[in-house]
Every structure is written in structure tokens, then in C-alpha cells.
Amino acid sequence: MAQTASKKTGKRSQAVNAKKEAILSAALNTFSQFGIHGTRLEQVAEQAGVSKTNLLYYYPSKEALYVAVMRNILDIWLAPLRAFREEFAPLEAIGEYIRLKLEVSRDHPQASRLFCLEMLQGAPLLMAELTGDLKSLVDDKSAIISAWVKEGKLAPVDPNHLIFMIWATTQHYADFSTQVEAVTGKTLRDGEFFQQTVESVQRMIIEGIRLR
Amino acid sequence: MAQTASKKTGKRSQAVNAKKEAILSAALNTFSQFGIHGTRLEQVAEQAGVSKTNLLYYYPSKEALYVAVMRNILDIWLAPLRAFREEFAPLEAIGEYIRLKLEVSRDHPQASRLFCLEMLQGAPLLMAELTGDLKSLVDDKSAIISAWVKEGKLAPVDPNHLIFMIWATTQHYADFSTQVEAVTGKTLRDGEFFQQTVESVQRMIIEGIRLR
DNA sequence: GTCTATATGCCGATAGAC
DNA sequence: GTCTATCGGCATATAGAC
């Protein structure tokens, strides 16, 4: 009844928010594996421990649910790039960025996969954010990298391609985890493999593969 | 009537094969964008210039069509790795491999995307190939790279992680082309951008980003 | 808020004429 | 081989009692 509650940690009883969270989490799981059309609401409801009707009470339509999920994961995906700072030394900053992104791949693989899925479809929902927030964020960070190159602190690289390479490589361990597992028999959840992956990726990107 | 024709370039009239090709091509287009569940057979039929019923005459079910498409693209995807030879100098072989994979991203982006889609779902259809053909192929090439490292021809890198990085980075330009375009305003079909991408990726992987 | 029906529309697949 | 017509099932969404 009382809709007067604030949005965050509102009086609208912990239970309601918990339920919405459970639904979002379950939805992320299935959406990221089967896509929008491949998921059945009943499946989501079951996984969240609610009835299908009840789910539709909180999220009035499948698409509304999908949008809610997408909103949630955007922040997860962008957080590491936001944390990228020019105060650090170039190689440390980039090494740290690689670690953070790999942690996202380890801790939020479904978010990474859903993001990938949306991309494959041409990002019908995210287009605005891509050409707005993301682009200006990337432009910012690219400028930092360009400055480093100009100051002679970094080998002459194209900032955009460097960022793409870091994105691609780190997300690969989440999006293609099936393939990674088929080839290596390991997952990022394996602590040792995770550490080895971080170091390998950091070294390859920073040092390259040419013998010196 | 005459089903006696051979399978390839058979007497079964060019027209039939051409039609099946058109259907496969259209199917690849829509499957790669919307996934199996997101595509409607009518859409595929229309794009291929046939009726929905006619499509179902040639491919008895949606799943059969999907499988046929997947079979076709596997070879495209694997071709560059198969072409990877130890006869060349290490850095040339790897540079060439990068170029070939980027050409696939440019010339067959839909195949790359469908492959990605299948991966995201856990590769229900490709699992056998992943743990069989692909794994042994990767093991082969990894052994070559390992030998190069041992012989002091390459910096000490983990072969699997190197292969993953090359896969991820090159496929990124196909799978995330929406994002690439949003950020750079360019596509691989832009000849200049393609050339610049090949050189950037080659240099970053081979030289790294540390100033020398 | 949560439930049990039930309405509604879409889409894969089939029947059968030609 | 290709068409028109239609079936049948499934899944989203709603109605309405409690």
C-alpha cells in the first residue's frame, strides 16, 4: 500500500526488494544464456522462487523485466573503466584495469554474457548509452593514453585499439568460458587459473611477445 | 525426381542448390542477429525469396536448418587456425594469423556472431567439436608456440592465453562491431580502418605497449 | 499481494490440392 | 516442388476471487 517509501532501502519492506532482487538475478541468469526470446517467464519465476503471475505483478512485461536487468548490468560493466585513473603510472594503471575487468569476468560472467548478447543484436536497447556515456568515457580515457604516448611514457599505440584489445581479451574468459574450459579444463573460479590468467594477460599486453 | 545426383555440383539442377544456399545464407543472417528463438522462419524465407512452406520442404524443421547453418560456419571459423604453420618465423606466423582472423571478421561477421551466440549458450551443438577437433588443433598449435619459447625464439608466454587473446581481439571487431562503430565511427569494411586495425593489433601483440 | 483460471496471439509444422 | 489453408501448442498477459 504505502508507496511513499524512498527508492533505496526504502520502507517498502525488505521482503519486496529482496523478491525483486531475486527475480532480477534469476532473469539475468536465463536471459544471458538463452536470450530474451529463448527464456520463458515461468523458468525465471521458478528460479526466483515466485509464481509467474507474481513475477508479472512486479515487472509488468517480459520486456520491462529485460530492460530492468540491462540497466543493472551496465554499471557493473562500466565500473572498471570509470576506475581507470591517470594519477597512476601508465603501466600500473593499465595492469590494474586488466585485473579489474578479469574480476568482473570471474564474478559477473552472466552480466558480461548478456552485454555481449545485446551487442550481437546491434544493441537496440543500449545504443543511446553507447554513443553517449560510453563514447565520452572512452574518449576521456583515450586522451589519457594518448597523452602518455606523447610524453614518451608508452609505446606508440592507438588508444582505441588498445582499449578494444583489453575489453575483448578480458571478456573472453566470461563470454567464451565454455571454449576456455574445453581447451584448458579450467575456469576463472579456479583461483590458481585466475591468477595465472591475470599475469599472462598483463604481461602479454604490456611486454608483447617479441623476445627482448 | 532424380535423386541420383551427387552431392556437390550434382545434376540435381543448379537451381535447387542455389535455393538451398540462399536459404542458408538468409538463415545465417537472422540466426546470428536474433538467435534461434528470436528468428521467425517466415523472415528467413522472405529474405531468401522463398515461401515458408517451401523452406520447410528443404529443411524439415527449424532446428535442422540451424544445424545445417552451424555446420557450414565451423569451417570458416577454423580455417585460419588450420593455416597456422610452424615453417614460418614465429612472429611472421602469428602476424599472419592475426591478419587472417581479422579478414574473417571482415568478410564473415555473421558467422563470427553466430559462433559467439552458440558459445554464450554453452555450445550445446558444438560441444563435441570443441572437446574433439578444436582441442587437438589448439594443442597442436600450442605445442608449436611452446617449442618456439623453449628455443628462445619467443618471449615466455602461455600458448593458450596467447591464442585466446588473438581470438578475442580479432573476433571483437565482428562480434562487437556495434560498439566499435559507436566509439570510432568506423567498420572493418572501411579499407583504411581495416589496415590500421591489422597493424595495430599485430604491433600490440608482438611488441607490447612498454616503451623500449 | 498472491493465487487459479483463462484469454489471446503467434509461429512452427502439416494436409492436401495442383 | 510449390502453393493455400489450417491445426495445434506454447507462452505472455489478464481477469477476478481471496
Tab-separated table of C-alpha atoms (C1' of nucleotides) in Angstrom:
chain	number	residue	atom	x	y	z
A	1	MET	CA	0.000	0.000	0.000
A	2	ALA	CA	2.330	2.659	1.227
A	3	GLN	CA	4.111	3.742	-1.918
A	4	THR	CA	5.637	6.654	-0.059
A	5	ALA	CA	8.860	4.823	0.613
A	6	SER	CA	12.115	6.048	-0.818
A	7	LYS	CA	13.662	4.055	-3.607
A	8	LYS	CA	16.744	2.737	-1.906
A	9	THR	CA	16.460	0.651	1.247
A	10	GLY	CA	13.008	2.099	1.414
A	11	LYS	CA	10.356	1.311	3.953
A	12	ARG	CA	8.737	-0.792	1.259
A	13	SER	CA	9.753	-3.732	3.355
A	14	GLN	CA	12.950	-5.577	2.802
A	15	ALA	CA	10.924	-8.533	1.586
A	16	VAL	CA	9.644	-6.794	-1.511
A	17	ASN	CA	13.048	-5.543	-2.554
A	18	ALA	CA	14.540	-8.923	-1.841
A	19	LYS	CA	11.955	-10.517	-4.064
A	20	LYS	CA	12.597	-8.059	-6.858
A	21	GLU	CA	16.283	-8.731	-6.500
A	22	ALA	CA	15.724	-12.459	-6.688
A	23	ILE	CA	13.698	-12.008	-9.851
A	24	LEU	CA	16.332	-9.776	-11.425
A	25	SER	CA	19.049	-12.223	-10.575
A	26	ALA	CA	17.152	-15.171	-11.980
A	27	ALA	CA	16.286	-13.169	-15.071
A	28	LEU	CA	19.928	-12.280	-15.623
A	29	ASN	CA	20.785	-15.947	-15.436
A	30	THR	CA	18.340	-17.109	-18.049
A	31	PHE	CA	18.453	-14.060	-20.295
A	32	SER	CA	22.214	-14.302	-20.536
A	33	GLN	CA	22.055	-17.919	-21.565
A	34	PHE	CA	19.003	-18.087	-23.802
A	35	GLY	CA	18.364	-14.510	-24.828
A	36	ILE	CA	15.069	-12.691	-24.489
A	37	HIS	CA	13.121	-14.909	-26.811
A	38	GLY	CA	14.703	-18.078	-25.548
A	39	THR	CA	13.683	-17.564	-21.937
A	40	ARG	CA	10.298	-18.459	-20.556
A	41	LEU	CA	8.954	-16.335	-17.760
A	42	GLU	CA	7.917	-19.431	-15.899
A	43	GLN	CA	11.521	-20.553	-15.841
A	44	VAL	CA	12.612	-17.229	-14.390
A	45	ALA	CA	9.812	-17.296	-11.848
A	46	GLU	CA	10.674	-20.790	-10.727
A	47	GLN	CA	14.333	-19.933	-10.335
A	48	ALA	CA	13.408	-16.859	-8.309
A	49	GLY	CA	11.012	-18.825	-6.162
A	50	VAL	CA	7.867	-16.937	-7.133
A	51	SER	CA	4.883	-17.671	-9.313
A	52	LYS	CA	4.723	-16.496	-12.883
A	53	THR	CA	1.752	-14.266	-12.092
A	54	ASN	CA	3.570	-12.789	-9.189
A	55	LEU	CA	6.538	-12.003	-11.352
A	56	LEU	CA	4.281	-10.149	-13.735
A	57	TYR	CA	2.946	-8.204	-10.803
A	58	TYR	CA	6.370	-6.727	-10.116
A	59	TYR	CA	7.500	-6.455	-13.702
A	60	PRO	CA	4.508	-5.860	-15.942
A	61	SER	CA	6.006	-7.433	-19.032
A	62	LYS	CA	8.885	-9.513	-20.222
A	63	GLU	CA	10.412	-6.563	-21.962
A	64	ALA	CA	10.145	-4.421	-18.849
A	65	LEU	CA	11.995	-7.099	-16.945
A	66	TYR	CA	14.636	-7.257	-19.618
A	67	VAL	CA	15.149	-3.522	-19.525
A	68	ALA	CA	15.444	-3.563	-15.749
A	69	VAL	CA	18.106	-6.234	-15.964
A	70	MET	CA	20.040	-4.355	-18.611
A	71	ARG	CA	20.031	-1.191	-16.533
A	72	ASN	CA	21.525	-3.084	-13.650
A	73	ILE	CA	24.401	-4.629	-15.516
A	74	LEU	CA	25.530	-1.521	-17.345
A	75	ASP	CA	27.072	-0.170	-14.167
A	76	ILE	CA	28.868	-3.417	-13.453
A	77	TRP	CA	30.292	-3.370	-16.931
A	78	LEU	CA	31.374	0.271	-16.812
A	79	ALA	CA	32.782	0.341	-13.283
A	80	PRO	CA	36.336	-0.753	-14.165
A	81	LEU	CA	36.652	1.828	-16.927
A	82	ARG	CA	35.392	4.526	-14.575
A	83	ALA	CA	38.038	3.492	-12.082
A	84	PHE	CA	40.777	3.971	-14.659
A	85	ARG	CA	42.853	6.892	-13.373
A	86	GLU	CA	45.627	8.934	-14.871
A	87	GLU	CA	47.248	9.556	-11.496
A	88	PHE	CA	48.928	6.175	-11.571
A	89	ALA	CA	51.884	5.244	-13.687
A	90	PRO	CA	50.703	4.148	-17.134
A	91	LEU	CA	51.656	0.501	-16.910
A	92	GLU	CA	50.281	0.170	-13.395
A	93	ALA	CA	47.015	1.795	-14.362
A	94	ILE	CA	46.602	-0.487	-17.343
A	95	GLY	CA	47.645	-3.576	-15.416
A	96	GLU	CA	45.146	-2.722	-12.726
A	97	TYR	CA	42.431	-2.151	-15.281
A	98	ILE	CA	43.075	-5.597	-16.720
A	99	ARG	CA	42.778	-7.124	-13.271
A	100	LEU	CA	39.518	-5.347	-12.538
A	101	LYS	CA	37.986	-6.431	-15.825
A	102	LEU	CA	39.034	-10.012	-15.248
A	103	GLU	CA	37.435	-9.853	-11.820
A	104	VAL	CA	34.199	-8.805	-13.466
A	105	SER	CA	34.518	-11.758	-15.832
A	106	ARG	CA	35.000	-14.001	-12.835
A	107	ASP	CA	32.366	-12.503	-10.535
A	108	HIS	CA	29.702	-11.445	-13.038
A	109	PRO	CA	30.005	-13.712	-16.055
A	110	GLN	CA	26.284	-13.588	-16.727
A	111	ALA	CA	26.352	-9.808	-16.891
A	112	SER	CA	29.212	-9.975	-19.342
A	113	ARG	CA	27.368	-12.506	-21.472
A	114	LEU	CA	24.118	-10.595	-21.534
A	115	PHE	CA	26.022	-7.496	-22.521
A	116	CYS	CA	27.625	-9.490	-25.304
A	117	LEU	CA	24.269	-10.835	-26.426
A	118	GLU	CA	22.848	-7.361	-26.619
A	119	MET	CA	25.860	-6.253	-28.647
A	120	LEU	CA	25.427	-9.085	-31.125
A	121	GLN	CA	21.922	-7.905	-31.822
A	122	GLY	CA	23.108	-4.419	-32.568
A	123	ALA	CA	22.447	-3.076	-29.063
A	124	PRO	CA	18.885	-1.948	-29.719
A	125	LEU	CA	18.490	-1.061	-26.070
A	126	LEU	CA	21.912	0.296	-25.315
A	127	MET	CA	22.535	2.365	-28.404
A	128	ALA	CA	21.863	5.610	-26.577
A	129	GLU	CA	24.314	4.765	-23.821
A	130	LEU	CA	26.892	3.546	-26.322
A	131	THR	CA	27.032	6.720	-28.336
A	132	GLY	CA	26.579	8.893	-25.255
A	133	ASP	CA	28.051	7.893	-21.914
A	134	LEU	CA	30.314	5.170	-23.181
A	135	LYS	CA	31.738	7.114	-26.075
A	136	SER	CA	32.628	10.131	-23.969
A	137	LEU	CA	34.065	7.871	-21.283
A	138	VAL	CA	36.211	6.119	-23.863
A	139	ASP	CA	37.238	9.430	-25.377
A	140	ASP	CA	38.368	10.555	-21.929
A	141	LYS	CA	40.477	7.502	-21.287
A	142	SER	CA	41.824	7.511	-24.821
A	143	ALA	CA	43.008	11.043	-24.299
A	144	ILE	CA	44.884	9.971	-21.185
A	145	ILE	CA	46.573	7.164	-23.084
A	146	SER	CA	47.393	9.462	-25.986
A	147	ALA	CA	48.995	11.901	-23.580
A	148	TRP	CA	51.127	9.123	-22.132
A	149	VAL	CA	52.272	8.196	-25.613
A	150	LYS	CA	53.062	11.796	-26.420
A	151	GLU	CA	55.024	12.194	-23.209
A	152	GLY	CA	57.083	9.156	-24.139
A	153	LYS	CA	55.726	7.058	-21.288
A	154	LEU	CA	54.176	4.447	-23.547
A	155	ALA	CA	54.971	2.845	-26.873
A	156	PRO	CA	53.094	4.431	-29.771
A	157	VAL	CA	49.745	2.650	-29.723
A	158	ASP	CA	46.301	3.601	-30.918
A	159	PRO	CA	44.329	4.137	-27.699
A	160	ASN	CA	41.047	2.835	-29.093
A	161	HIS	CA	42.540	-0.385	-30.349
A	162	LEU	CA	44.311	-0.879	-27.039
A	163	ILE	CA	41.059	-0.460	-25.146
A	164	PHE	CA	39.326	-2.850	-27.534
A	165	MET	CA	42.033	-5.428	-27.019
A	166	ILE	CA	41.734	-5.222	-23.255
A	167	TRP	CA	37.948	-5.438	-23.386
A	168	ALA	CA	37.979	-8.337	-25.806
A	169	THR	CA	40.620	-10.357	-24.031
A	170	THR	CA	39.232	-9.975	-20.543
A	171	GLN	CA	35.610	-10.537	-21.501
A	172	HIS	CA	36.590	-13.575	-23.496
A	173	TYR	CA	37.066	-15.550	-20.294
A	174	ALA	CA	33.437	-14.919	-19.381
A	175	ASP	CA	31.732	-14.950	-22.771
A	176	PHE	CA	33.647	-17.911	-24.180
A	177	SER	CA	34.142	-19.701	-20.890
A	178	THR	CA	32.742	-22.831	-22.495
A	179	GLN	CA	35.526	-22.770	-25.031
A	180	VAL	CA	38.160	-21.832	-22.490
A	181	GLU	CA	37.076	-24.716	-20.356
A	182	ALA	CA	37.011	-27.128	-23.290
A	183	VAL	CA	40.586	-26.226	-24.156
A	184	THR	CA	42.200	-25.747	-20.744
A	185	GLY	CA	39.869	-27.631	-18.442
A	186	LYS	CA	39.828	-24.609	-16.142
A	187	THR	CA	37.560	-21.738	-15.133
A	188	LEU	CA	38.315	-18.339	-13.632
A	189	ARG	CA	36.727	-19.579	-10.435
A	190	ASP	CA	39.792	-21.734	-10.071
A	191	GLY	CA	41.929	-19.373	-8.013
A	192	GLU	CA	45.206	-20.542	-9.433
A	193	PHE	CA	43.998	-20.294	-13.015
A	194	PHE	CA	42.631	-16.829	-12.332
A	195	GLN	CA	45.945	-15.593	-11.012
A	196	GLN	CA	47.798	-17.144	-13.917
A	197	THR	CA	45.378	-15.545	-16.362
A	198	VAL	CA	45.788	-12.095	-14.841
A	199	GLU	CA	49.541	-12.335	-15.043
A	200	SER	CA	49.583	-13.753	-18.563
A	201	VAL	CA	47.264	-11.119	-19.957
A	202	GLN	CA	49.041	-8.313	-18.159
A	203	ARG	CA	52.423	-9.474	-19.371
A	204	MET	CA	51.359	-10.070	-22.951
A	205	ILE	CA	49.744	-6.683	-23.283
A	206	ILE	CA	52.496	-4.804	-21.516
A	207	GLU	CA	55.545	-6.644	-22.800
A	208	GLY	CA	54.327	-8.174	-26.033
A	209	ILE	CA	55.680	-11.460	-27.281
A	210	ARG	CA	58.811	-10.412	-29.091
A	211	LEU	CA	61.891	-11.695	-27.392
A	212	ARG	CA	63.965	-8.926	-25.932
B	1	MET	CA	12.575	-36.702	-59.025
B	2	ALA	CA	16.031	-37.924	-59.911
B	3	GLN	CA	17.712	-38.199	-56.531
B	4	THR	CA	20.639	-39.968	-58.123
B	5	ALA	CA	22.719	-36.856	-58.379
B	6	SER	CA	25.966	-36.487	-56.486
B	7	LYS	CA	26.075	-34.136	-53.556
B	8	LYS	CA	28.345	-31.424	-54.863
B	9	THR	CA	27.580	-29.595	-58.079
B	10	GLY	CA	25.257	-32.510	-58.688
B	11	LYS	CA	22.859	-32.908	-61.529
B	12	ARG	CA	20.170	-32.018	-59.053
B	13	SER	CA	19.898	-28.816	-61.012
B	14	GLN	CA	21.846	-25.774	-60.032
B	15	ALA	CA	18.561	-24.145	-59.112
B	16	VAL	CA	17.905	-26.404	-56.151
B	17	ASN	CA	21.360	-25.961	-54.702
B	18	ALA	CA	21.192	-22.257	-55.316
B	19	LYS	CA	17.935	-22.124	-53.420
B	20	LYS	CA	19.320	-24.094	-50.517
B	21	GLU	CA	22.280	-21.766	-50.471
B	22	ALA	CA	20.038	-18.744	-50.427
B	23	ILE	CA	18.122	-20.194	-47.516
B	24	LEU	CA	21.285	-20.978	-45.592
B	25	SER	CA	22.613	-17.515	-46.192
B	26	ALA	CA	19.415	-15.848	-45.078
B	27	ALA	CA	19.258	-18.133	-42.062
B	28	LEU	CA	22.783	-17.226	-41.063
B	29	ASN	CA	21.852	-13.587	-41.237
B	30	THR	CA	18.859	-13.797	-38.959
B	31	PHE	CA	20.133	-16.517	-36.642
B	32	SER	CA	23.292	-14.550	-35.965
B	33	GLN	CA	21.335	-11.481	-35.041
B	34	PHE	CA	18.317	-12.835	-33.191
B	35	GLY	CA	19.317	-16.333	-32.165
B	36	ILE	CA	17.309	-19.471	-32.837
B	37	HIS	CA	14.296	-18.483	-30.796
B	38	GLY	CA	14.350	-14.903	-31.955
B	39	THR	CA	14.132	-15.704	-35.637
B	40	ARG	CA	10.895	-16.458	-37.434
B	41	LEU	CA	11.008	-18.855	-40.308
B	42	GLU	CA	8.871	-16.530	-42.342
B	43	GLN	CA	11.527	-13.856	-42.013
B	44	VAL	CA	14.203	-16.232	-43.246
B	45	ALA	CA	12.008	-17.388	-46.107
B	46	GLU	CA	11.269	-13.876	-47.195
B	47	GLN	CA	14.913	-12.906	-47.147
B	48	ALA	CA	15.773	-15.993	-49.185
B	49	GLY	CA	13.000	-15.308	-51.665
B	50	VAL	CA	11.010	-18.466	-50.983
B	51	SER	CA	7.793	-19.276	-49.189
B	52	LYS	CA	7.789	-20.519	-45.635
B	53	THR	CA	6.323	-23.856	-46.711
B	54	ASN	CA	8.944	-24.218	-49.368
B	55	LEU	CA	11.660	-23.575	-46.853
B	56	LEU	CA	10.267	-26.354	-44.698
B	57	TYR	CA	10.334	-28.588	-47.727
B	58	TYR	CA	14.098	-28.279	-47.978
B	59	TYR	CA	14.833	-28.121	-44.260
B	60	PRO	CA	12.226	-30.140	-42.395
B	61	SER	CA	12.451	-28.161	-39.188
B	62	LYS	CA	13.870	-25.002	-37.715
B	63	GLU	CA	16.404	-26.955	-35.739
B	64	ALA	CA	17.528	-28.869	-38.826
B	65	LEU	CA	18.109	-25.554	-40.557
B	66	TYR	CA	20.048	-24.270	-37.603
B	67	VAL	CA	22.270	-27.324	-37.530
B	68	ALA	CA	22.941	-27.022	-41.257
B	69	VAL	CA	23.998	-23.416	-40.772
B	70	MET	CA	26.274	-24.271	-37.883
B	71	ARG	CA	27.980	-26.996	-39.859
B	72	ASN	CA	28.750	-24.519	-42.598
B	73	ILE	CA	30.337	-21.869	-40.438
B	74	LEU	CA	32.567	-24.130	-38.382
B	75	ASP	CA	34.963	-24.471	-41.285
B	76	ILE	CA	35.104	-20.749	-41.856
B	77	TRP	CA	35.914	-20.228	-38.229
B	78	LEU	CA	38.605	-22.908	-38.092
B	79	ALA	CA	40.309	-22.195	-41.414
B	80	PRO	CA	42.794	-19.582	-40.120
B	81	LEU	CA	43.934	-21.799	-37.275
B	82	ARG	CA	44.420	-24.699	-39.647
B	83	ALA	CA	46.553	-22.445	-41.843
B	84	PHE	CA	48.837	-21.646	-38.928
B	85	ARG	CA	52.197	-23.228	-39.847
B	86	GLU	CA	55.405	-23.725	-37.960
B	87	GLU	CA	57.521	-23.403	-41.076
B	88	PHE	CA	57.380	-19.632	-40.896
B	89	ALA	CA	59.270	-17.488	-38.455
B	90	PRO	CA	57.283	-17.188	-35.232
B	91	LEU	CA	56.427	-13.527	-35.426
B	92	GLU	CA	55.517	-13.761	-39.097
B	93	ALA	CA	53.297	-16.770	-38.498
B	94	ILE	CA	51.478	-15.041	-35.661
B	95	GLY	CA	51.186	-11.772	-37.553
B	96	GLU	CA	49.728	-13.616	-40.496
B	97	TYR	CA	47.308	-15.493	-38.281
B	98	ILE	CA	46.069	-12.204	-36.881
B	99	ARG	CA	45.523	-10.882	-40.388
B	100	LEU	CA	43.608	-13.968	-41.470
B	101	LYS	CA	41.345	-13.854	-38.432
B	102	LEU	CA	40.634	-10.179	-38.985
B	103	GLU	CA	39.752	-10.973	-42.579
B	104	VAL	CA	37.212	-13.481	-41.316
B	105	SER	CA	35.803	-10.798	-39.023
B	106	ARG	CA	35.523	-8.510	-42.015
B	107	ASP	CA	34.227	-10.993	-44.573
B	108	HIS	CA	32.075	-13.267	-42.398
B	109	PRO	CA	30.908	-11.223	-39.439
B	110	GLN	CA	27.636	-13.116	-39.212
B	111	ALA	CA	29.452	-16.422	-38.942
B	112	SER	CA	31.564	-14.995	-36.162
B	113	ARG	CA	28.500	-13.709	-34.364
B	114	LEU	CA	26.569	-16.935	-34.633
B	115	PHE	CA	29.569	-18.804	-33.327
B	116	CYS	CA	29.689	-16.360	-30.437
B	117	LEU	CA	25.995	-16.803	-29.772
B	118	GLU	CA	26.373	-20.540	-29.640
B	119	MET	CA	29.268	-20.150	-27.228
B	120	LEU	CA	27.261	-17.936	-24.909
B	121	GLN	CA	24.663	-20.653	-24.608
B	122	GLY	CA	27.262	-23.178	-23.631
B	123	ALA	CA	27.746	-24.570	-27.136
B	124	PRO	CA	25.076	-27.266	-26.898
B	125	LEU	CA	25.604	-28.126	-30.537
B	126	LEU	CA	29.339	-27.660	-30.832
B	127	MET	CA	30.471	-29.280	-27.622
B	128	ALA	CA	31.647	-32.408	-29.410
B	129	GLU	CA	33.729	-30.413	-31.865
B	130	LEU	CA	35.089	-28.203	-29.100
B	131	THR	CA	36.470	-31.002	-26.995
B	132	GLY	CA	37.477	-33.025	-30.030
B	133	ASP	CA	38.701	-31.342	-33.208
B	134	LEU	CA	39.239	-27.908	-31.742
B	135	LYS	CA	41.040	-29.051	-28.634
B	136	SER	CA	43.509	-31.217	-30.512
B	137	LEU	CA	44.028	-28.468	-33.066
B	138	VAL	CA	44.748	-25.981	-30.292
B	139	ASP	CA	47.015	-28.468	-28.561
B	140	ASP	CA	48.973	-28.813	-31.796
B	141	LYS	CA	49.444	-25.110	-32.273
B	142	SER	CA	50.176	-24.589	-28.597
B	143	ALA	CA	52.949	-27.139	-28.859
B	144	ILE	CA	54.453	-25.196	-31.746
B	145	ILE	CA	54.369	-21.986	-29.738
B	146	SER	CA	55.810	-23.705	-26.697
B	147	ALA	CA	58.657	-25.036	-28.800
B	148	TRP	CA	59.387	-21.532	-30.057
B	149	VAL	CA	59.541	-20.286	-26.490
B	150	LYS	CA	61.816	-23.119	-25.474
B	151	GLU	CA	64.116	-22.431	-28.403
B	152	GLY	CA	64.375	-18.823	-27.341
B	153	LYS	CA	62.547	-17.517	-30.387
B	154	LEU	CA	59.684	-16.010	-28.425
B	155	ALA	CA	59.212	-14.339	-25.073
B	156	PRO	CA	57.946	-16.704	-22.381
B	157	VAL	CA	54.193	-16.711	-22.894
B	158	ASP	CA	51.493	-19.210	-22.102
B	159	PRO	CA	50.406	-20.526	-25.520
B	160	ASN	CA	46.761	-20.981	-24.587
B	161	HIS	CA	46.401	-17.471	-23.253
B	162	LEU	CA	48.111	-16.100	-26.338
B	163	ILE	CA	45.705	-17.942	-28.603
B	164	PHE	CA	42.761	-16.733	-26.537
B	165	MET	CA	43.977	-13.172	-26.799
B	166	ILE	CA	44.279	-13.388	-30.556
B	167	TRP	CA	40.860	-14.986	-30.905
B	168	ALA	CA	39.218	-12.498	-28.592
B	169	THR	CA	40.775	-9.410	-30.090
B	170	THR	CA	40.184	-10.295	-33.707
B	171	GLN	CA	36.631	-11.539	-33.233
B	172	HIS	CA	35.808	-8.468	-31.221
B	173	TYR	CA	35.682	-6.397	-34.402
B	174	ALA	CA	32.926	-8.643	-35.744
B	175	ASP	CA	31.008	-9.531	-32.597
B	176	PHE	CA	31.117	-6.064	-31.044
B	177	SER	CA	31.093	-4.143	-34.309
B	178	THR	CA	28.200	-2.093	-32.979
B	179	GLN	CA	30.328	-0.914	-30.113
B	180	VAL	CA	33.398	-0.420	-32.288
B	181	GLU	CA	31.349	1.680	-34.627
B	182	ALA	CA	29.790	3.666	-31.795
B	183	VAL	CA	33.227	4.551	-30.464
B	184	THR	CA	35.273	5.007	-33.623
B	185	GLY	CA	32.647	5.620	-36.249
B	186	LYS	CA	34.333	3.032	-38.451
B	187	THR	CA	33.832	-0.539	-39.642
B	188	LEU	CA	36.279	-3.134	-40.939
B	189	ARG	CA	34.699	-2.693	-44.349
B	190	ASP	CA	36.394	0.676	-44.394
B	191	GLY	CA	39.651	-0.349	-46.076
B	192	GLU	CA	41.781	2.195	-44.298
B	193	PHE	CA	40.391	1.296	-40.901
B	194	PHE	CA	40.914	-2.384	-41.635
B	195	GLN	CA	44.563	-1.858	-42.494
B	196	GLN	CA	45.072	0.285	-39.426
B	197	THR	CA	43.422	-2.343	-37.260
B	198	VAL	CA	45.594	-5.143	-38.605
B	199	GLU	CA	48.739	-3.152	-37.955
B	200	SER	CA	47.662	-2.004	-34.504
B	201	VAL	CA	46.718	-5.460	-33.320
B	202	GLN	CA	49.824	-7.031	-34.801
B	203	ARG	CA	52.079	-4.449	-33.223
B	204	MET	CA	50.418	-4.545	-29.807
B	205	ILE	CA	50.566	-8.310	-29.579
B	206	ILE	CA	54.072	-8.605	-30.931
B	207	GLU	CA	55.707	-5.580	-29.343
B	208	GLY	CA	53.521	-4.902	-26.353
B	209	ILE	CA	52.986	-1.418	-25.035
B	210	ARG	CA	56.020	-0.909	-22.812
B	211	LEU	CA	58.321	1.720	-24.175
B	212	ARG	CA	61.603	0.284	-25.304
C	1	DG	C1'	-0.170	-9.169	-2.988
C	2	DT	C1'	-0.929	-13.688	-4.402
C	3	DC	C1'	-3.444	-17.139	-6.293
C	4	DT	C1'	-6.427	-20.077	-10.152
C	5	DA	C1'	-8.179	-19.916	-14.226
C	6	DT	C1'	-8.415	-18.245	-18.899
C	7	DA	C1'	-7.948	-15.236	-22.901
C	8	DT	C1'	-5.134	-14.200	-26.820
C	9	DG	C1'	-1.792	-14.227	-30.408
C	10	DC	C1'	1.936	-16.024	-32.602
C	11	DC	C1'	4.572	-19.394	-35.087
C	12	DG	C1'	6.270	-23.957	-36.315
C	13	DA	C1'	4.616	-27.611	-38.719
C	14	DT	C1'	1.180	-30.426	-41.567
C	15	DA	C1'	-2.600	-31.570	-45.033
C	16	DG	C1'	-3.753	-31.768	-49.364
C	17	DA	C1'	-4.746	-29.628	-53.994
C	18	DC	C1'	-2.277	-28.699	-58.141
D	1	DG	C1'	8.037	-28.963	-55.831
D	2	DT	C1'	5.121	-25.318	-54.683
D	3	DC	C1'	1.076	-23.424	-53.191
D	4	DT	C1'	-3.235	-22.166	-49.719
D	5	DA	C1'	-5.259	-23.152	-45.679
D	6	DT	C1'	-5.194	-24.582	-41.148
D	7	DC	C1'	-4.035	-27.064	-36.996
D	8	DG	C1'	-2.007	-27.235	-32.530
D	9	DG	C1'	0.889	-25.900	-28.911
D	10	DC	C1'	3.014	-22.823	-26.251
D	11	DA	C1'	3.843	-18.682	-23.541
D	12	DT	C1'	2.609	-13.825	-22.496
D	13	DA	C1'	-0.566	-11.437	-20.317
D	14	DT	C1'	-5.168	-10.543	-17.973
D	15	DA	C1'	-9.458	-11.294	-15.085
D	16	DG	C1'	-11.052	-11.800	-10.963
D	17	DA	C1'	-11.505	-14.301	-6.447
D	18	DC	C1'	-9.334	-14.245	-1.962
